[in-house]
CSV table of C-alpha atoms and ligand atoms in Angstrom, one decimal:
chain,number,residue,atom,x,y,z
A,1,MET,CA,-20.9,31.4,158.5
A,2,THR,CA,-18.2,32.7,160.9
A,3,PRO,CA,-17.6,32.5,164.1
A,4,PRO,CA,-18.7,33.5,166.5
A,5,ALA,CA,-22.6,32.9,165.1
A,6,ARG,CA,-25.4,32.5,167.6
A,7,ILE,CA,-26.4,28.8,166.9
A,8,LEU,CA,-29.4,26.8,168.8
A,9,VAL,CA,-28.9,23.1,169.2
A,10,THR,CA,-32.1,21.1,170.6
A,11,GLY,CA,-31.2,17.8,172.4
A,12,ALA,CA,-28.3,19.1,173.8
A,13,THR,CA,-27.6,16.6,176.5
A,14,GLY,CA,-28.6,13.5,174.2
A,15,ALA,CA,-25.6,11.1,172.9
A,16,VAL,CA,-25.3,13.5,169.6
A,17,GLY,CA,-26.4,16.9,170.7
A,18,SER,CA,-23.6,16.9,173.4
A,19,ALA,CA,-21.1,16.3,170.9
A,20,VAL,CA,-22.4,18.6,168.5
A,21,VAL,CA,-22.5,21.4,171.2
A,22,ARG,CA,-18.9,20.8,172.1
A,23,ALA,CA,-17.7,20.7,168.7
A,24,LEU,CA,-19.7,24.2,167.9
A,25,ASP,CA,-18.0,25.9,171.1
A,26,ALA,CA,-14.7,24.6,169.8
A,27,ALA,CA,-14.9,26.1,166.7
A,28,GLY,CA,-16.1,29.6,168.4
A,29,HIS,CA,-19.6,29.7,168.0
A,30,GLU,CA,-22.2,31.2,170.5
A,31,THR,CA,-23.8,28.1,171.2
A,32,HIS,CA,-27.2,27.4,172.9
A,33,GLY,CA,-28.1,24.2,173.7
A,34,VAL,CA,-31.7,23.1,174.9
A,35,SER,CA,-33.2,20.0,176.1
A,36,ARG,CA,-36.6,18.8,178.2
A,37,ARG,CA,-34.9,19.0,181.4
A,38,GLY,CA,-32.0,21.6,180.8
A,39,GLY,CA,-28.4,21.0,181.4
A,40,ALA,CA,-25.5,22.4,183.6
A,41,GLY,CA,-23.8,25.2,182.6
A,42,PRO,CA,-24.2,28.6,180.8
A,43,ARG,CA,-26.3,28.6,177.5
A,44,ARG,CA,-27.9,25.7,178.8
A,45,HIS,CA,-31.3,25.8,178.8
A,46,ALA,CA,-34.9,23.6,179.5
A,47,TRP,CA,-37.4,24.2,177.1
A,48,SER,CA,-40.0,20.9,176.1
A,49,ILE,CA,-40.5,21.8,172.5
A,50,GLY,CA,-43.5,21.4,170.9
A,51,ALA,CA,-45.2,21.3,174.5
A,52,GLN,CA,-44.2,24.7,175.9
A,53,GLU,CA,-43.5,28.2,174.2
A,54,PRO,CA,-39.6,28.9,174.0
A,55,PRO,CA,-38.6,30.8,176.8
A,56,ALA,CA,-37.8,34.6,176.1
A,57,THR,CA,-34.0,34.0,175.9
A,58,LEU,CA,-34.5,31.2,173.3
A,59,ARG,CA,-36.6,33.4,170.9
A,60,GLY,CA,-34.4,33.9,167.7
A,61,PRO,CA,-33.3,35.4,165.2
A,62,TRP,CA,-30.4,32.2,165.4
A,63,HIS,CA,-27.8,32.2,162.7
A,64,ALA,CA,-28.4,28.4,162.7
A,65,VAL,CA,-30.8,25.9,164.4
A,66,VAL,CA,-29.5,22.1,164.6
A,67,HIS,CA,-32.2,19.7,165.5
A,68,CYS,CA,-30.9,16.9,167.5
A,69,ALA,CA,-33.8,16.8,169.6
A,70,GLY,CA,-36.1,13.4,169.3
A,71,ASP,CA,-36.7,10.0,170.6
A,72,THR,CA,-34.6,7.0,169.3
A,73,ARG,CA,-36.9,4.3,170.7
A,74,TRP,CA,-38.3,1.6,168.0
A,75,ASN,CA,-41.0,0.5,170.1
A,76,LEU,CA,-43.4,3.5,171.0
A,77,PRO,CA,-47.1,3.3,169.9
A,78,ALA,CA,-47.3,5.6,166.4
A,79,GLU,CA,-48.6,8.6,168.0
A,80,ARG,CA,-46.1,8.6,170.5
A,81,ALA,CA,-43.6,8.5,167.8
A,82,GLU,CA,-45.1,11.4,165.8
A,83,ALA,CA,-45.3,13.4,169.1
A,84,ALA,CA,-41.6,12.8,169.6
A,85,ASN,CA,-40.1,13.1,166.5
A,86,VAL,CA,-42.4,15.4,164.2
A,87,GLY,CA,-44.5,17.9,166.8
A,88,PRO,CA,-41.2,19.6,168.1
A,89,LEU,CA,-39.7,20.0,164.7
A,90,LYS,CA,-43.1,21.5,163.5
A,91,ALA,CA,-42.9,24.1,166.6
A,92,LEU,CA,-39.3,24.8,165.7
A,93,LEU,CA,-39.7,25.2,161.9
A,94,THR,CA,-42.5,27.5,162.5
A,95,ALA,CA,-40.6,29.6,165.0
A,96,THR,CA,-37.5,29.5,162.8
A,97,GLY,CA,-37.0,32.5,160.5
A,98,ALA,CA,-36.1,31.9,156.7
A,99,ALA,CA,-32.6,33.2,156.7
A,100,THR,CA,-31.8,30.6,159.5
A,101,HIS,CA,-29.5,27.7,158.4
A,102,PHE,CA,-31.6,24.9,159.7
A,103,VAL,CA,-30.0,21.5,160.1
A,104,HIS,CA,-32.1,18.5,161.0
A,105,LEU,CA,-30.6,15.6,161.9
A,106,SER,CA,-32.3,12.1,160.5
A,107,SER,CA,-31.4,8.6,160.6
A,108,SER,CA,-30.2,6.6,157.7
A,109,TYR,CA,-32.7,4.1,158.3
A,110,VAL,CA,-35.3,6.1,157.3
A,111,THR,CA,-35.8,5.1,153.9
A,112,GLY,CA,-37.7,1.8,155.8
A,113,LEU,CA,-38.7,-1.4,153.8
A,114,ARG,CA,-39.4,0.5,150.7
A,115,GLY,CA,-36.0,2.6,150.3
A,116,ASP,CA,-37.6,6.1,150.3
A,117,THR,CA,-39.4,8.4,152.7
A,118,VAL,CA,-42.4,9.1,150.2
A,119,SER,CA,-44.8,6.7,152.2
A,120,GLU,CA,-47.1,7.6,155.1
A,121,VAL,CA,-48.1,4.0,155.7
A,122,PRO,CA,-46.7,2.7,158.7
A,123,ASP,CA,-46.2,-1.2,157.3
A,124,ASP,CA,-43.7,0.5,155.0
A,125,TYR,CA,-41.2,1.0,157.9
A,126,ARG,CA,-39.5,-1.5,160.3
A,127,ASN,CA,-41.1,0.5,163.1
A,128,SER,CA,-42.4,3.4,164.5
A,129,TYR,CA,-39.5,5.7,164.7
A,130,GLU,CA,-38.1,5.2,161.1
A,131,TRP,CA,-41.7,6.4,160.0
A,132,SER,CA,-41.7,9.3,162.3
A,133,LYS,CA,-38.4,10.1,161.2
A,134,ALA,CA,-39.7,10.0,157.4
A,135,ALA,CA,-42.7,12.1,158.2
A,136,ALA,CA,-40.0,14.6,159.9
A,137,GLU,CA,-38.3,14.7,157.1
A,138,ARG,CA,-41.5,15.2,154.5
A,139,LEU,CA,-41.9,18.2,156.9
A,140,VAL,CA,-38.6,19.9,156.6
A,141,HIS,CA,-39.3,19.8,152.7
A,142,ALA,CA,-42.9,21.0,153.1
A,143,LEU,CA,-42.0,23.7,155.4
A,144,ARG,CA,-38.3,24.9,154.3
A,145,ASP,CA,-37.0,26.2,151.0
A,146,SER,CA,-33.6,25.7,152.3
A,147,ALA,CA,-32.4,23.4,154.9
A,148,ASP,CA,-29.7,20.5,155.5
A,149,ILE,CA,-31.0,17.0,156.3
A,150,VAL,CA,-28.1,14.8,157.7
A,151,ARG,CA,-28.6,10.9,158.2
A,152,PHE,CA,-26.4,8.3,159.6
A,153,PRO,CA,-26.7,5.2,161.1
A,154,ILE,CA,-25.8,3.6,164.5
A,155,VAL,CA,-23.7,6.1,166.6
A,156,MET,CA,-20.8,5.2,168.8
A,157,GLY,CA,-18.6,7.6,171.2
A,158,ALA,CA,-15.8,9.6,170.5
A,159,ARG,CA,-12.9,8.3,168.3
A,160,ALA,CA,-10.4,8.9,170.9
A,161,ASP,CA,-11.9,7.1,174.1
A,162,GLY,CA,-15.7,6.0,173.2
A,163,PHE,CA,-17.3,8.7,175.8
A,164,LEU,CA,-20.7,9.0,175.1
A,165,ASP,CA,-23.3,11.3,177.1
A,166,ARG,CA,-25.9,9.2,176.7
A,167,TYR,CA,-26.1,5.2,176.0
A,168,SER,CA,-29.6,4.4,174.3
A,169,GLY,CA,-30.8,1.7,171.4
A,170,PHE,CA,-27.9,-0.5,170.5
A,171,PHE,CA,-26.4,-0.7,174.1
A,172,TRP,CA,-29.0,-3.1,174.9
A,173,LEU,CA,-26.7,-5.5,173.1
A,174,PRO,CA,-23.9,-5.9,175.5
A,175,SER,CA,-26.5,-5.3,178.4
A,176,ALA,CA,-28.3,-8.5,177.2
A,177,LEU,CA,-25.4,-10.5,176.3
A,178,CYS,CA,-24.1,-10.0,179.8
A,179,SER,CA,-27.2,-10.9,181.5
A,180,GLY,CA,-28.2,-14.0,179.1
A,181,ALA,CA,-31.1,-12.5,177.9
A,182,VAL,CA,-30.6,-13.6,174.4
A,183,PRO,CA,-30.3,-17.5,173.8
A,184,ALA,CA,-28.9,-16.7,169.7
A,185,LEU,CA,-28.2,-14.2,167.5
A,186,VAL,CA,-31.1,-13.7,165.5
A,187,ALA,CA,-29.4,-11.8,162.8
A,188,GLU,CA,-28.3,-12.4,159.2
A,189,GLU,CA,-24.4,-13.3,160.0
A,190,LYS,CA,-23.3,-11.3,156.7
A,191,GLY,CA,-26.0,-8.1,157.0
A,192,VAL,CA,-24.2,-5.0,157.4
A,193,MET,CA,-24.4,-3.0,160.4
A,194,ASP,CA,-23.1,0.4,159.6
A,195,MET,CA,-21.8,2.9,162.2
A,196,VAL,CA,-20.5,6.5,163.0
A,197,SER,CA,-18.9,8.1,165.8
A,198,THR,CA,-20.2,11.1,167.4
A,199,ASP,CA,-17.1,13.0,166.4
A,200,ASP,CA,-18.2,12.5,162.7
A,201,VAL,CA,-21.8,13.8,163.0
A,202,ALA,CA,-20.6,16.9,165.1
A,203,ALA,CA,-17.5,17.6,162.6
A,204,HIS,CA,-20.1,16.9,159.7
A,205,VAL,CA,-22.5,19.8,161.1
A,206,VAL,CA,-19.5,22.0,162.0
A,207,ARG,CA,-18.2,22.1,158.1
A,208,LEU,CA,-21.8,22.4,156.8
A,209,LEU,CA,-22.6,25.3,158.7
A,210,ALA,CA,-19.2,26.8,157.9
A,211,ASP,CA,-20.5,26.3,154.1
A,212,GLY,CA,-23.7,28.4,155.0
A,213,PRO,CA,-27.1,27.4,153.9
A,214,PRO,CA,-27.8,25.2,150.8
A,215,ALA,CA,-29.7,27.1,148.0
A,216,GLY,CA,-32.6,24.1,148.4
A,217,ARG,CA,-32.8,21.0,150.7
A,218,ARG,CA,-29.4,19.4,150.8
A,219,LEU,CA,-28.9,15.7,151.8
A,220,THR,CA,-26.2,14.0,153.0
A,221,VAL,CA,-25.5,10.7,154.3
A,222,LEU,CA,-22.6,9.5,156.9
A,223,GLY,CA,-21.6,6.1,157.3
A,224,ARG,CA,-19.0,3.7,155.9
A,225,GLY,CA,-21.5,2.6,153.2
A,226,ASP,CA,-20.0,-0.4,151.3
A,227,ARG,CA,-16.9,-0.7,153.7
A,228,ALA,CA,-19.4,-1.3,156.6
A,229,ARG,CA,-18.6,-4.2,159.2
A,230,ARG,CA,-20.9,-7.3,159.1
A,231,VAL,CA,-23.3,-8.1,161.9
A,232,ASP,CA,-20.9,-11.1,162.6
A,233,GLU,CA,-17.7,-9.0,162.9
A,234,THR,CA,-19.5,-6.4,165.1
A,235,PHE,CA,-20.9,-9.3,167.1
A,236,ASP,CA,-17.4,-10.3,167.6
A,237,THR,CA,-16.2,-6.6,168.6
A,238,VAL,CA,-18.8,-6.1,170.7
A,239,ARG,CA,-18.0,-9.5,172.6
A,240,ASN,CA,-14.2,-9.2,172.6
A,241,ALA,CA,-14.1,-5.8,173.9
A,242,LEU,CA,-16.6,-7.0,176.8
A,243,ASN,CA,-14.1,-10.2,177.5
A,244,SER,CA,-11.0,-7.8,177.5
A,245,TRP,CA,-12.8,-5.6,180.5
A,246,ARG,CA,-14.2,-8.9,182.2
A,247,ALA,CA,-10.9,-10.8,182.1
A,248,GLU,CA,-9.4,-7.3,183.7
A,249,HIS,CA,-12.0,-7.7,186.6
A,250,GLY,CA,-12.0,-11.4,186.9
A,251,VAL,CA,-15.2,-11.9,185.4
A,252,PRO,CA,-15.7,-15.5,183.1
A,253,ALA,CA,-15.6,-14.9,179.4
A,254,LEU,CA,-18.8,-14.6,177.4
A,255,ASP,CA,-19.4,-17.5,174.9
A,256,ARG,CA,-20.0,-17.0,171.3
A,257,LEU,CA,-24.1,-17.4,170.8
A,258,PRO,CA,-25.2,-19.2,167.6
A,259,TYR,CA,-26.9,-17.2,165.0
A,260,VAL,CA,-30.6,-18.1,164.0
A,261,ALA,CA,-31.4,-16.2,161.1
A,262,PRO,CA,-35.0,-14.2,161.2
A,263,GLU,CA,-37.0,-16.2,159.1
A,264,GLN,CA,-36.1,-19.2,160.6
A,265,TRP,CA,-36.4,-17.7,164.2
A,266,ASN,CA,-40.1,-16.3,163.2
A,267,ARG,CA,-41.2,-19.6,161.8
A,268,PHE,CA,-39.9,-22.1,164.2
A,269,TYR,CA,-38.1,-21.1,167.3
A,270,LEU,CA,-40.5,-17.9,168.0
A,271,PRO,CA,-43.4,-20.3,168.6
A,272,PHE,CA,-42.1,-23.0,170.5
A,273,ALA,CA,-40.9,-20.5,172.5
A,274,GLU,CA,-44.1,-19.2,173.6
A,275,GLU,CA,-45.3,-22.6,174.5
A,276,HIS,CA,-42.2,-23.4,176.5
A,277,LEU,CA,-40.6,-20.1,178.0
A,278,ASP,CA,-41.8,-18.9,181.3
A,279,ARG,CA,-43.0,-14.8,181.2
A,280,GLY,CA,-39.7,-13.2,181.8
A,281,GLN,CA,-38.0,-14.7,179.3
A,282,LEU,CA,-40.9,-14.1,177.0
A,283,THR,CA,-40.9,-10.5,177.7
A,284,ARG,CA,-37.2,-10.3,176.9
A,285,ILE,CA,-37.5,-12.5,173.4
A,286,THR,CA,-40.4,-10.2,172.7
A,287,ALA,CA,-38.0,-7.0,173.2
A,288,LEU,CA,-36.0,-8.7,171.0
A,289,ARG,CA,-38.2,-8.3,168.2
A,290,ALA,CA,-37.8,-4.6,167.9
A,291,TYR,CA,-34.1,-5.1,166.7
A,292,GLN,CA,-34.3,-7.7,164.5
A,293,GLY,CA,-34.8,-5.6,161.4
A,294,TYR,CA,-31.8,-3.8,162.3
A,295,LEU,CA,-29.6,-7.1,162.3
A,296,SER,CA,-30.7,-8.1,158.9
A,297,VAL,CA,-29.9,-5.2,156.7
A,298,THR,CA,-28.1,-6.7,153.5
A,299,GLU,CA,-28.2,-3.7,151.4
A,300,PRO,CA,-25.4,-1.2,152.7
A,301,PHE,CA,-26.5,2.6,152.5
A,302,GLU,CA,-25.6,4.5,149.9
A,303,VAL,CA,-23.6,7.6,151.6
A,304,THR,CA,-22.5,10.9,150.4
A,305,ASP,CA,-19.9,11.5,153.2
A,306,ARG,CA,-17.8,7.9,154.1
A,307,VAL,CA,-16.6,8.2,157.7
A,308,PRO,CA,-12.9,6.2,158.9
A,309,ASP,CA,-13.4,2.9,160.0
A,310,THR,CA,-15.1,2.4,163.0
A,311,ALA,CA,-14.4,-1.0,164.6
A,312,LEU,CA,-12.1,0.5,167.1
A,313,VAL,CA,-14.3,3.1,167.9
A,314,LEU,CA,-16.9,0.3,168.4
A,315,HIS,CA,-14.0,-1.8,170.6
A,316,ARG,CA,-13.6,1.7,172.8
A,317,SER,CA,-17.4,2.5,173.2
A,318,ILE,CA,-18.4,-0.9,174.2
A,319,ARG,CA,-15.2,-0.7,176.9
A,320,ARG,CA,-16.3,2.4,177.9
A,321,TRP,CA,-20.3,1.0,178.4
A,322,ALA,CA,-18.6,-1.6,180.6
A,323,GLU,CA,-17.1,1.1,182.8
A,324,THR,CA,-20.0,3.0,183.4
A,325,HIS,CA,-22.4,0.3,183.8
A,326,GLU,CA,-20.0,-2.2,186.1
A,327,ALA,CA,-22.9,-4.2,187.4
A,328,SER,CA,-24.3,-5.1,184.0
A,329,ALA,CA,-21.2,-5.8,182.3
A,330,ARG,CA,-19.9,-8.0,185.4
A,331,ARG,CA,-23.2,-10.4,185.2
A,332,VAL,CA,-22.6,-14.0,184.5
A,333,PRO,CA,-25.5,-15.4,181.8
A,334,ARG,CA,-27.8,-17.9,183.4
A,335,PRO,CA,-28.2,-20.6,180.8
A,336,TRP,CA,-31.4,-20.9,179.4
A,337,GLY,CA,-34.1,-23.8,180.4
A,338,THR,CA,-32.9,-23.3,183.9
B,401,NAP,N1,-28.3,7.5,168.8
B,401,NAP,C1,-28.4,6.9,167.3
B,401,NAP,O1,-27.5,5.8,167.0
B,401,NAP,C2,-28.8,7.7,166.2
B,401,NAP,C3,-28.9,7.1,165.0
B,401,NAP,C4,-29.2,7.9,164.0
B,401,NAP,C5,-29.9,8.7,164.0
B,401,NAP,N2,-30.3,9.7,165.2
B,401,NAP,C6,-30.8,11.0,165.3
B,401,NAP,O2,-30.0,11.7,166.2
B,401,NAP,C7,-30.9,12.7,166.7
B,401,NAP,C8,-30.3,12.4,168.3
B,401,NAP,O3,-30.2,11.3,168.7
B,401,NAP,P1,-29.7,10.9,169.9
B,401,NAP,O4,-28.9,9.4,170.0
B,401,NAP,O5,-28.5,11.9,170.7
B,401,NAP,O6,-30.9,11.1,171.3
B,401,NAP,P2,-30.8,10.8,173.0
B,401,NAP,O7,-29.7,10.5,173.3
B,401,NAP,O8,-31.9,9.7,173.3
B,401,NAP,O9,-31.1,12.4,173.1
B,401,NAP,C9,-32.4,13.1,173.0
B,401,NAP,C10,-32.4,14.8,173.3
B,401,NAP,O10,-33.3,15.4,173.0
B,401,NAP,C11,-33.8,15.7,173.8
B,401,NAP,N3,-35.3,15.9,173.7
B,401,NAP,C12,-36.0,14.9,173.2
B,401,NAP,N4,-37.8,15.6,173.2
B,401,NAP,C13,-37.3,17.0,173.4
B,401,NAP,C14,-38.3,18.1,173.5
B,401,NAP,N5,-39.9,17.5,173.0
B,401,NAP,N6,-38.0,18.6,173.5
B,401,NAP,C15,-36.6,19.4,174.1
B,401,NAP,N7,-35.7,18.0,174.0
B,401,NAP,C16,-36.3,17.0,174.1
B,401,NAP,C17,-33.6,15.0,175.2
B,401,NAP,O11,-33.6,16.4,176.2
B,401,NAP,P3,-34.1,15.2,177.9
B,401,NAP,O12,-33.0,14.5,178.0
B,401,NAP,O13,-34.0,16.5,178.7
B,401,NAP,O14,-35.3,14.4,177.4
B,401,NAP,C18,-32.1,14.9,174.9
B,401,NAP,O15,-31.5,15.8,174.7
B,401,NAP,C19,-32.1,12.0,166.8
B,401,NAP,O16,-32.7,12.9,165.8
B,401,NAP,C20,-32.2,10.4,166.1
B,401,NAP,O17,-33.0,10.1,165.4
B,401,NAP,C21,-29.3,9.1,166.4
């Protein structure tokens, strides 16, 4: 596909979609971005996909559609996760002609606990997010003869400066460390935590579109794979980044938290905590549970496209988070039990 192609990007105000729009614009394409609330600037439109008909200006044909819209929250009830991650995709696939190059963004975690996306049973996945994203991949297979499916793991900001348009998911961690919301890191210390930069995903999408639509359904998986950082290295990078920012702002350094293996936590600490902690502490502990699965991945993802190292990207993204969330980054953790 040669520029300028007419391309629709959904989720264009999100962490990933914003970067994809910038990269496609920079490649010389005529990029139209949609999100529920719309965005500032020309060719930025409001469209709640699945809930509304597309505005007249957004009817096709499109050379390409890049579907970045979604809800990455891990703790939604199943029907809400499905409405967020499957419903809009179905509406989009139905409205998109067969000649359009369709690119669907998915997650490396989509293979859940079984290692594939075949199962429709929620218990085969860590949470409703994975379950709904697996259903979305199956839908792409069912409704399109040709499409790109792109999986990638946790997304950090731009390689140059850590910039992100929106913070979600993982950025619960620096916030929790600064507020003292977690008494211990419930994680497999030597587990793997794969990451990419928004730049990696955006550049990959630009390349796929330049190559043109695949002959069938093409799956690519981005990440560091077996060279991904370990959980303990990741936590150290996060803490070092926060502490470097805190030192510059006269805020005391954060201590290293102890690790507790997830099984140990669930069997011994949690029942004890449920008996002895106050409601606020218990709410935070319960919220923490949603993240446990992600901190306990011991098998690296098999990647088709290995991205450059992400340690510096993580450091820069956390510093950037601190700069943009100063009140949270300045907090001094209150010891538990006081
Ligand atoms: N972030 C990660 O770490 C990560 C990792 C792996 C895979 N992914 C995948 O990457 C994709 C993008 O994630 P993200 O982190 O960029 O998400 P995000 O920052 O939460 O942004 C979500 C975007 O989708 C839009 N949106 C949601 N539902 C919509 C609907 N029904 N109609 C129109 N727009 C809708 C939102 O618009 P409003 O703001 O107007 O609501 C927003 O622009 C998702 O498919 C996600 O599963 C993300």
